[in-house]
Tab-separated table of C-alpha atoms in Angstrom:
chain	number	residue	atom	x	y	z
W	1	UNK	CA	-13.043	-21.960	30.091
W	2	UNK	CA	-9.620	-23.851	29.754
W	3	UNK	CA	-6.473	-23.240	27.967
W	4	UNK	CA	-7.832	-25.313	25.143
W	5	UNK	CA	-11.194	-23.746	24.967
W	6	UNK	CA	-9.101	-20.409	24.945
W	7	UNK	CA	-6.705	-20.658	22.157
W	8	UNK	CA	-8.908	-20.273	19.091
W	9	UNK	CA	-10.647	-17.367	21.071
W	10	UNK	CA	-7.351	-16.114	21.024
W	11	UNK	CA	-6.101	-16.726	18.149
W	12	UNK	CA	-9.675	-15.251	16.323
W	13	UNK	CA	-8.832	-12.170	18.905
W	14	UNK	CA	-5.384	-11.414	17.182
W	15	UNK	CA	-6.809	-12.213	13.707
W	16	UNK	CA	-8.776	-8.843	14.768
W	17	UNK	CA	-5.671	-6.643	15.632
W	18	UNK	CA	-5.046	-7.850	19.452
W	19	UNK	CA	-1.844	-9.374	20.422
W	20	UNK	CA	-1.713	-12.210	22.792
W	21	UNK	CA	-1.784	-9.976	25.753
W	22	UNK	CA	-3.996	-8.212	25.231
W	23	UNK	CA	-6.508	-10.938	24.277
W	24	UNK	CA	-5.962	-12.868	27.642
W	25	UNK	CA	-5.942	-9.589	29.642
W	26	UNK	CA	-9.559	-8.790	27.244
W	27	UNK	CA	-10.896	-12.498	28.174
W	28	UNK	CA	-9.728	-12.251	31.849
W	29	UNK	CA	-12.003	-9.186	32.770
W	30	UNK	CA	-14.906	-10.969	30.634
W	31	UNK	CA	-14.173	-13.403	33.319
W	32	UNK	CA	-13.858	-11.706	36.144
W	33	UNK	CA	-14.767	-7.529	36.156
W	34	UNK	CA	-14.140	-5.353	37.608
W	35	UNK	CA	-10.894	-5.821	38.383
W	36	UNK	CA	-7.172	-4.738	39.301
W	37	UNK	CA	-4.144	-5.003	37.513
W	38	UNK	CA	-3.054	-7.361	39.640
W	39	UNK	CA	-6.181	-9.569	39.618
W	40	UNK	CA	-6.211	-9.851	35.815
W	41	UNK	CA	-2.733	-10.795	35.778
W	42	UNK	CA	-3.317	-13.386	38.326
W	43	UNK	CA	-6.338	-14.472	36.398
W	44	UNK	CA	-4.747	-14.115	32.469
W	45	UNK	CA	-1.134	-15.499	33.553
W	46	UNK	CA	0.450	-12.564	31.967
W	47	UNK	CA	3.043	-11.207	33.802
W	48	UNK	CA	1.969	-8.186	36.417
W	49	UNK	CA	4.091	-5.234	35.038
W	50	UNK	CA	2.925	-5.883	31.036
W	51	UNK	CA	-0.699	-6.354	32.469
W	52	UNK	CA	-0.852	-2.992	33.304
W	53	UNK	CA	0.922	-1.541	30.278
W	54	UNK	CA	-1.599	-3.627	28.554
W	55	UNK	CA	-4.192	-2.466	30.599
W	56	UNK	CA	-3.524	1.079	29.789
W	57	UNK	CA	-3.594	0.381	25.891
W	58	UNK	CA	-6.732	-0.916	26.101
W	59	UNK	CA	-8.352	1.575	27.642
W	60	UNK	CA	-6.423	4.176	25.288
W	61	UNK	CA	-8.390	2.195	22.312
W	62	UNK	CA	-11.733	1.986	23.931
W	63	UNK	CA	-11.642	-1.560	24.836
W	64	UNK	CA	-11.401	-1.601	28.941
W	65	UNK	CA	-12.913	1.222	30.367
W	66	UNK	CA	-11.768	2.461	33.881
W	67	UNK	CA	-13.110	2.964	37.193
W	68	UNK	CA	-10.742	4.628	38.779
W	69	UNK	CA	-10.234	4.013	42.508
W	70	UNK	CA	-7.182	2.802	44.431
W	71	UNK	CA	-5.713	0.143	42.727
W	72	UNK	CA	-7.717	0.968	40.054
W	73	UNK	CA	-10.726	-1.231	38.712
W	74	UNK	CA	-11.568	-2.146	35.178
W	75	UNK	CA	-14.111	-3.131	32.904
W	76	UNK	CA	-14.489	-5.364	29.350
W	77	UNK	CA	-16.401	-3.473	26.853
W	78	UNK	CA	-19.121	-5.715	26.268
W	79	UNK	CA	-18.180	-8.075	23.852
W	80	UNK	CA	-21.743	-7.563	21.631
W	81	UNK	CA	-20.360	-3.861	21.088
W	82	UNK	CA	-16.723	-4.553	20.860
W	83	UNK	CA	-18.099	-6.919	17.633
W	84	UNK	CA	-20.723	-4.453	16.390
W	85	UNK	CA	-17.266	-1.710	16.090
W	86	UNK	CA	-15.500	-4.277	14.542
W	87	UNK	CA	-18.363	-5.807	12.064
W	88	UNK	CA	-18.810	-1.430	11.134
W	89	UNK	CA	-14.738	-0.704	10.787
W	90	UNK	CA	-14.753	-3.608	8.333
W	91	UNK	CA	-17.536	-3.611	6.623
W	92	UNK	CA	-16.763	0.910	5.900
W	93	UNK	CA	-12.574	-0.017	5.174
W	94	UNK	CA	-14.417	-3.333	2.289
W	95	UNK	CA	-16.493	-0.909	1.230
W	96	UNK	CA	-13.824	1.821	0.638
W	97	UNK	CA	-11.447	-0.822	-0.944
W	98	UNK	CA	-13.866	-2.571	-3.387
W	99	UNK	CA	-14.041	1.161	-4.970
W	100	UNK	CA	-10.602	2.328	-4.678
W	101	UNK	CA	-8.359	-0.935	-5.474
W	102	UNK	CA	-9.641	-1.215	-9.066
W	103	UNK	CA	-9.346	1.979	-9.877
W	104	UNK	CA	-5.306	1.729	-8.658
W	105	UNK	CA	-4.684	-0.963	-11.120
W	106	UNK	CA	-3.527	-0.291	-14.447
W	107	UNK	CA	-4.810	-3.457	-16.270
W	108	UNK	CA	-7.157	-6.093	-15.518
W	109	UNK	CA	-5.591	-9.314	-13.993
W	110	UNK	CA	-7.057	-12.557	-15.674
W	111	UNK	CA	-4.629	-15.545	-15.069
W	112	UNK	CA	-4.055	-18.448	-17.209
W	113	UNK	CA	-4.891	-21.753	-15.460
W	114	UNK	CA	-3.703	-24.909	-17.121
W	115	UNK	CA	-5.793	-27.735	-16.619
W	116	UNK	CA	-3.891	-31.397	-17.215
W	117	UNK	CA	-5.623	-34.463	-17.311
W	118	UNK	CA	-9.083	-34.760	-19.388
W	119	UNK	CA	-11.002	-35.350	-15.814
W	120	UNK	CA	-9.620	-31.834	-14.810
W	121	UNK	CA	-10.541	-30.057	-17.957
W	122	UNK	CA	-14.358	-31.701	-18.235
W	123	UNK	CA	-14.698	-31.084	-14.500
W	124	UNK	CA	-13.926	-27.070	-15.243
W	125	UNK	CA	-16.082	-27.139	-17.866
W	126	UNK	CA	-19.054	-28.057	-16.389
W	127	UNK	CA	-18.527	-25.803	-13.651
W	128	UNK	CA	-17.865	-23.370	-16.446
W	129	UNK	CA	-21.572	-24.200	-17.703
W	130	UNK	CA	-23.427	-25.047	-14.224
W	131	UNK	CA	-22.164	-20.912	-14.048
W	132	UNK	CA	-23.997	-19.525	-16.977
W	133	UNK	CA	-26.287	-16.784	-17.648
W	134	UNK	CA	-26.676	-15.958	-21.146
W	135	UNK	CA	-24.803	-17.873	-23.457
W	136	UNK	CA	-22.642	-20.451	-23.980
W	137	UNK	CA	-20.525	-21.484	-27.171
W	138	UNK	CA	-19.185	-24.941	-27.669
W	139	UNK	CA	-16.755	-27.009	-29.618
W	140	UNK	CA	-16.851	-30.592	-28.691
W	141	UNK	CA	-17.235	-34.737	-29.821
W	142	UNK	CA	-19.752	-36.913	-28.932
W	143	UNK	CA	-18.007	-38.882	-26.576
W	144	UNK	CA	-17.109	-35.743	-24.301
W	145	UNK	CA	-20.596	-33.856	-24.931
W	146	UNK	CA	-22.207	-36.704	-23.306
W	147	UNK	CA	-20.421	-35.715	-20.009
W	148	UNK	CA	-21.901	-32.294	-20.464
W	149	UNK	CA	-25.199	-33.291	-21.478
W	150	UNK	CA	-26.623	-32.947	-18.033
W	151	UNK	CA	-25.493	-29.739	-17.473
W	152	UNK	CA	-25.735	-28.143	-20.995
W	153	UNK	CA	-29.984	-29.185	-20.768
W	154	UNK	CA	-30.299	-27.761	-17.508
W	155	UNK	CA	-28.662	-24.409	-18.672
W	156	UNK	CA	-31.154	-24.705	-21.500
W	157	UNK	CA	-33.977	-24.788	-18.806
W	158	UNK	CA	-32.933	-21.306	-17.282
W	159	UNK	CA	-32.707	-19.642	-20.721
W	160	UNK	CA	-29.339	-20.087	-21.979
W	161	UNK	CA	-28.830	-19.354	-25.339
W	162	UNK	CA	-26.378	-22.611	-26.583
W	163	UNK	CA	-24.646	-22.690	-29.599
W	164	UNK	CA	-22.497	-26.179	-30.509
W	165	UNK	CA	-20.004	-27.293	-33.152
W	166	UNK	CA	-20.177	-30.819	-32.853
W	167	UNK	CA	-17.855	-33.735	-34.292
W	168	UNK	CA	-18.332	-37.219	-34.439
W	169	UNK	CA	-22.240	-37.164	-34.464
W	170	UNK	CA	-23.097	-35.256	-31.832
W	171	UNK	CA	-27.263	-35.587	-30.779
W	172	UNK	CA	-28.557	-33.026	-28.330
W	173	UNK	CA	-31.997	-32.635	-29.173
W	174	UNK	CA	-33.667	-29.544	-28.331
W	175	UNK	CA	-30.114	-28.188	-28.703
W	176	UNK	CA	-28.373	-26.176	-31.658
W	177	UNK	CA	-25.576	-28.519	-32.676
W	178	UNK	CA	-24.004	-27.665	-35.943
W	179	UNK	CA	-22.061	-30.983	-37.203
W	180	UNK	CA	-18.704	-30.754	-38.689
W	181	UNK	CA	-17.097	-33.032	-40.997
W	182	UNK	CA	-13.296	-33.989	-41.494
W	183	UNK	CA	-13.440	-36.161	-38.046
W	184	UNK	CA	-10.638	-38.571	-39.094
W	185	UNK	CA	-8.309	-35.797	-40.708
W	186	UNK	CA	-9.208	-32.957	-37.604
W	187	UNK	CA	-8.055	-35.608	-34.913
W	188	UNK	CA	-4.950	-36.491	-36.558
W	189	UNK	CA	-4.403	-32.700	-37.323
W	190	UNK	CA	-4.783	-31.808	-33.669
W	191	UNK	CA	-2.994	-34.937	-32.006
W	192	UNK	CA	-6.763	-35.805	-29.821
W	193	UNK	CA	-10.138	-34.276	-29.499
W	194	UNK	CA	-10.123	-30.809	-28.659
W	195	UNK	CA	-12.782	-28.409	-26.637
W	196	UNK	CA	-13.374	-24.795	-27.374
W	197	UNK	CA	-15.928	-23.431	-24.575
W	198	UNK	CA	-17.074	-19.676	-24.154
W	199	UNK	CA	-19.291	-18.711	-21.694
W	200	UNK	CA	-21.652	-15.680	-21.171
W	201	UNK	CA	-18.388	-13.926	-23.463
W	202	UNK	CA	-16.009	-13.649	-20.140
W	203	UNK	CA	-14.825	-17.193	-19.243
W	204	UNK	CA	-13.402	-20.065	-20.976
W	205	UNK	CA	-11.777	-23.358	-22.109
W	206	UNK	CA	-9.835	-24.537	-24.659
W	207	UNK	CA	-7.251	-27.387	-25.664
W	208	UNK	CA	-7.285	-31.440	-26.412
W	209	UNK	CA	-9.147	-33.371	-24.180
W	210	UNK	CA	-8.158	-36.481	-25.107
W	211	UNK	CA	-4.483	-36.612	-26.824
W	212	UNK	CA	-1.574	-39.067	-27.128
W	213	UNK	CA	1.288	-40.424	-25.020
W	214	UNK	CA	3.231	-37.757	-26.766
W	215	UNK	CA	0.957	-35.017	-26.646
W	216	UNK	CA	-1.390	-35.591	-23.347
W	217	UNK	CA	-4.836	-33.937	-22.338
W	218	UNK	CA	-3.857	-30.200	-21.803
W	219	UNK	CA	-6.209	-27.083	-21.513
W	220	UNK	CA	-6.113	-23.262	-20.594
W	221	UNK	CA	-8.812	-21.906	-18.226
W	222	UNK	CA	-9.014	-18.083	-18.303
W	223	UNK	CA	-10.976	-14.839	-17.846
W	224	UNK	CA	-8.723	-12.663	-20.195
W	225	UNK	CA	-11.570	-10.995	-22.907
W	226	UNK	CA	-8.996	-10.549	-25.431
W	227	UNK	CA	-8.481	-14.467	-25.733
W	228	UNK	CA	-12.200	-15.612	-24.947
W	229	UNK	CA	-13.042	-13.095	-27.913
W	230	UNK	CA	-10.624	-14.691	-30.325
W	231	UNK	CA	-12.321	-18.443	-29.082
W	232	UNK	CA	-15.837	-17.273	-29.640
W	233	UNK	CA	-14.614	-15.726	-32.876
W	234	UNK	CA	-13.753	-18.981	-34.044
W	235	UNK	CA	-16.771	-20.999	-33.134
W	236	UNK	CA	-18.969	-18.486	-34.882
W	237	UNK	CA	-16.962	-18.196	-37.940
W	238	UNK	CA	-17.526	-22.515	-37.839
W	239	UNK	CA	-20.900	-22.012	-37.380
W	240	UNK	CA	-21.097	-19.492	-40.411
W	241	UNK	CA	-19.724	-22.105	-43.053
W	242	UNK	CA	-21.244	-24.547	-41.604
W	243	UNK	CA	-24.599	-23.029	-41.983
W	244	UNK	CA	-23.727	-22.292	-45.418
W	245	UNK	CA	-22.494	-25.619	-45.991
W	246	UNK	CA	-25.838	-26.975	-45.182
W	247	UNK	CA	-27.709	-24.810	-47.477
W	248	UNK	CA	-25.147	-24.252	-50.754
W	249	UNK	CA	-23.122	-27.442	-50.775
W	250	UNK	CA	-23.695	-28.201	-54.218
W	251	UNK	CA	-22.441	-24.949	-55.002
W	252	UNK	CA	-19.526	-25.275	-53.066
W	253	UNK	CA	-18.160	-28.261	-54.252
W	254	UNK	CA	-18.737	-27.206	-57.757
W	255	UNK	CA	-16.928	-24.120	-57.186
W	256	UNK	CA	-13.767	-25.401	-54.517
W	257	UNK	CA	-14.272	-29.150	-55.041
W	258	UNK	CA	-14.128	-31.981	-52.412
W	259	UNK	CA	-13.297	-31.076	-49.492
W	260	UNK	CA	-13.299	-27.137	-49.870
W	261	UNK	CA	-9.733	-28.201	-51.784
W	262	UNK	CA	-9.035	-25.070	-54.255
W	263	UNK	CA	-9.886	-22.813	-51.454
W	264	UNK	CA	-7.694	-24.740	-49.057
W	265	UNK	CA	-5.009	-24.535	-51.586
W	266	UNK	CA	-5.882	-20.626	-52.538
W	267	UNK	CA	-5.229	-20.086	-48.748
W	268	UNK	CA	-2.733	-21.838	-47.740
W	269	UNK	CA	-0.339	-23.510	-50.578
W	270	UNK	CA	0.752	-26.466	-50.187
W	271	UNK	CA	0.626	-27.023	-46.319
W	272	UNK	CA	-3.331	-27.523	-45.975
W	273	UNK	CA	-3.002	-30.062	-43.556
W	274	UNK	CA	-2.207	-28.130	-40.573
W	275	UNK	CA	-5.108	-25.994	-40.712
W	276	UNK	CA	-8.194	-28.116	-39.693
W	277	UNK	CA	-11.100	-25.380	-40.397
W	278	UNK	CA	-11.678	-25.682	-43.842
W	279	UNK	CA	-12.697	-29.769	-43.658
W	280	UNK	CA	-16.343	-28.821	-43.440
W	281	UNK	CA	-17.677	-30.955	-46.316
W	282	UNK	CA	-18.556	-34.317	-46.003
W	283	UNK	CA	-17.323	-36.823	-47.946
């Protein structure tokens, strides 16, 4: 094997807790065994005094074994059992780990992620939804949905349960979309079209896909359950007036007018143009 062939076997070698010494003096005597000090130096190109210092510490950790004799002789551990000690030290100090570490930490680490750019934050989201297990929540419009339709019918075929607020006319048969009205007004309100996604209640998405040279696509990716509570929150409490929408709205309108307007007003004054959640009713 040449010096070429040799460096990533070396490198690998140190990745495991050898330094370079002792990896050439290790892959000399698989070479050549049994042999002398002075033999694996000559064969290894390490130099003959810190072959035999490295010789010694590699016998010390059960790596070379020695023959004795005069010069003394040595021999590789066989590299199948030198890899079977390594494969069980691991595999017991992962094992250990996985069940200590958590337990170490005082609170759960969820990043943030900011996604830019409405390729980015569709791309997430279907991995979000290729992912699930149980459920899935959804804000969206029509012309994003359609880039999730794929994905969203396939989770439908394992046995997702899908829930969707949908603006702007959104068609998924076979699918629970609940439409909402106020497209124009929400839009304008929010500066694009936005994306609230929950999955199986411990990832998510949300921000505006598609916004304006003074307010471009920008969306947060995270694990954190406090804030992918407060999202699903939100889509259910939508899907709860909506529902009722669809069955009272002659009773609504005769009791809060067009547009949910008195209660809009009741709620928030003056200012009920910043708050986009009350434009259920069609006109």
């Amino acid at each position: 094997m040449d010096t070429q062939q040799l460096e990533p076997v070396i490198e690998r070698l140190r990745d495991m807790g050898f330094n370079s010494y002792e990896a050439k003096v290790y892959l000399a005597l698989l070479k050549h065994h049994p042999a002398t000090g002075y033999e694996v130096s000559k064969e290894s190109g390490v130099p003959q005094a810190r072959a035999y210092d490295t010789l010694k510490t590699l016998e010390t950790n059960k790596f070379v074994v020695s023959l004795g004799g005069k010069p003394t002789q040595y021999l590789p551990v066989d590299p199948k059992e030198l890899l079977s000690r390594w494969e069980q030290s691991f595999r017991g100090a992962y094992d250990f780990l996985k069940e200590a570490l958590p337990s170490m930490s005082d609170e759960t680490i969820e990043p943030i992620i900011n996604l830019r750019g409405e390729d980015r934050i569709l791309k997430e989201a279907l991995d979000l939804i290729r992912r699930a297990k149980k459920s899935i929540c959804l804000e969206i419009w029509s012309e994003d949905a359609e880039r999730l339709e794929d994905a969203l019918r396939d989770a439908k075929s394992r046995g997702v349960a899908i829930k969707i607020v949908g603006y702007n006319d959104v068609k998924l048969p076979g699918i629970d979309v609940f439409p909402h009205g106020g497209v124009t007004d929400i839009e304008f309100t929010m500066g694009g079209r936005h994306i609230i996604l929950c999955v199986d209640d411990k990832e998510g998405i949300v921000g505006t896909i598609v916004g304006s040279s003074s307010k471009p696509p920008m969306a947060v990716q995270t694990r954190n359950l406090g804030i992918i509570l407060m999202m699903k929150e939100l889509i259910v409490h939508d899907i709860f007036l909506l529902d009722v929408e669809r069955n009272l709205y002659k009773e609504m309108i005769a009791i809060y007018g067009k547009d949910l307007k008195k209660l809009r007003q009741k709620i928030l004054g003056d200012d009920i143009s910043t708050v986009h959640h009350f434009s259920f009713c069609q006109a």
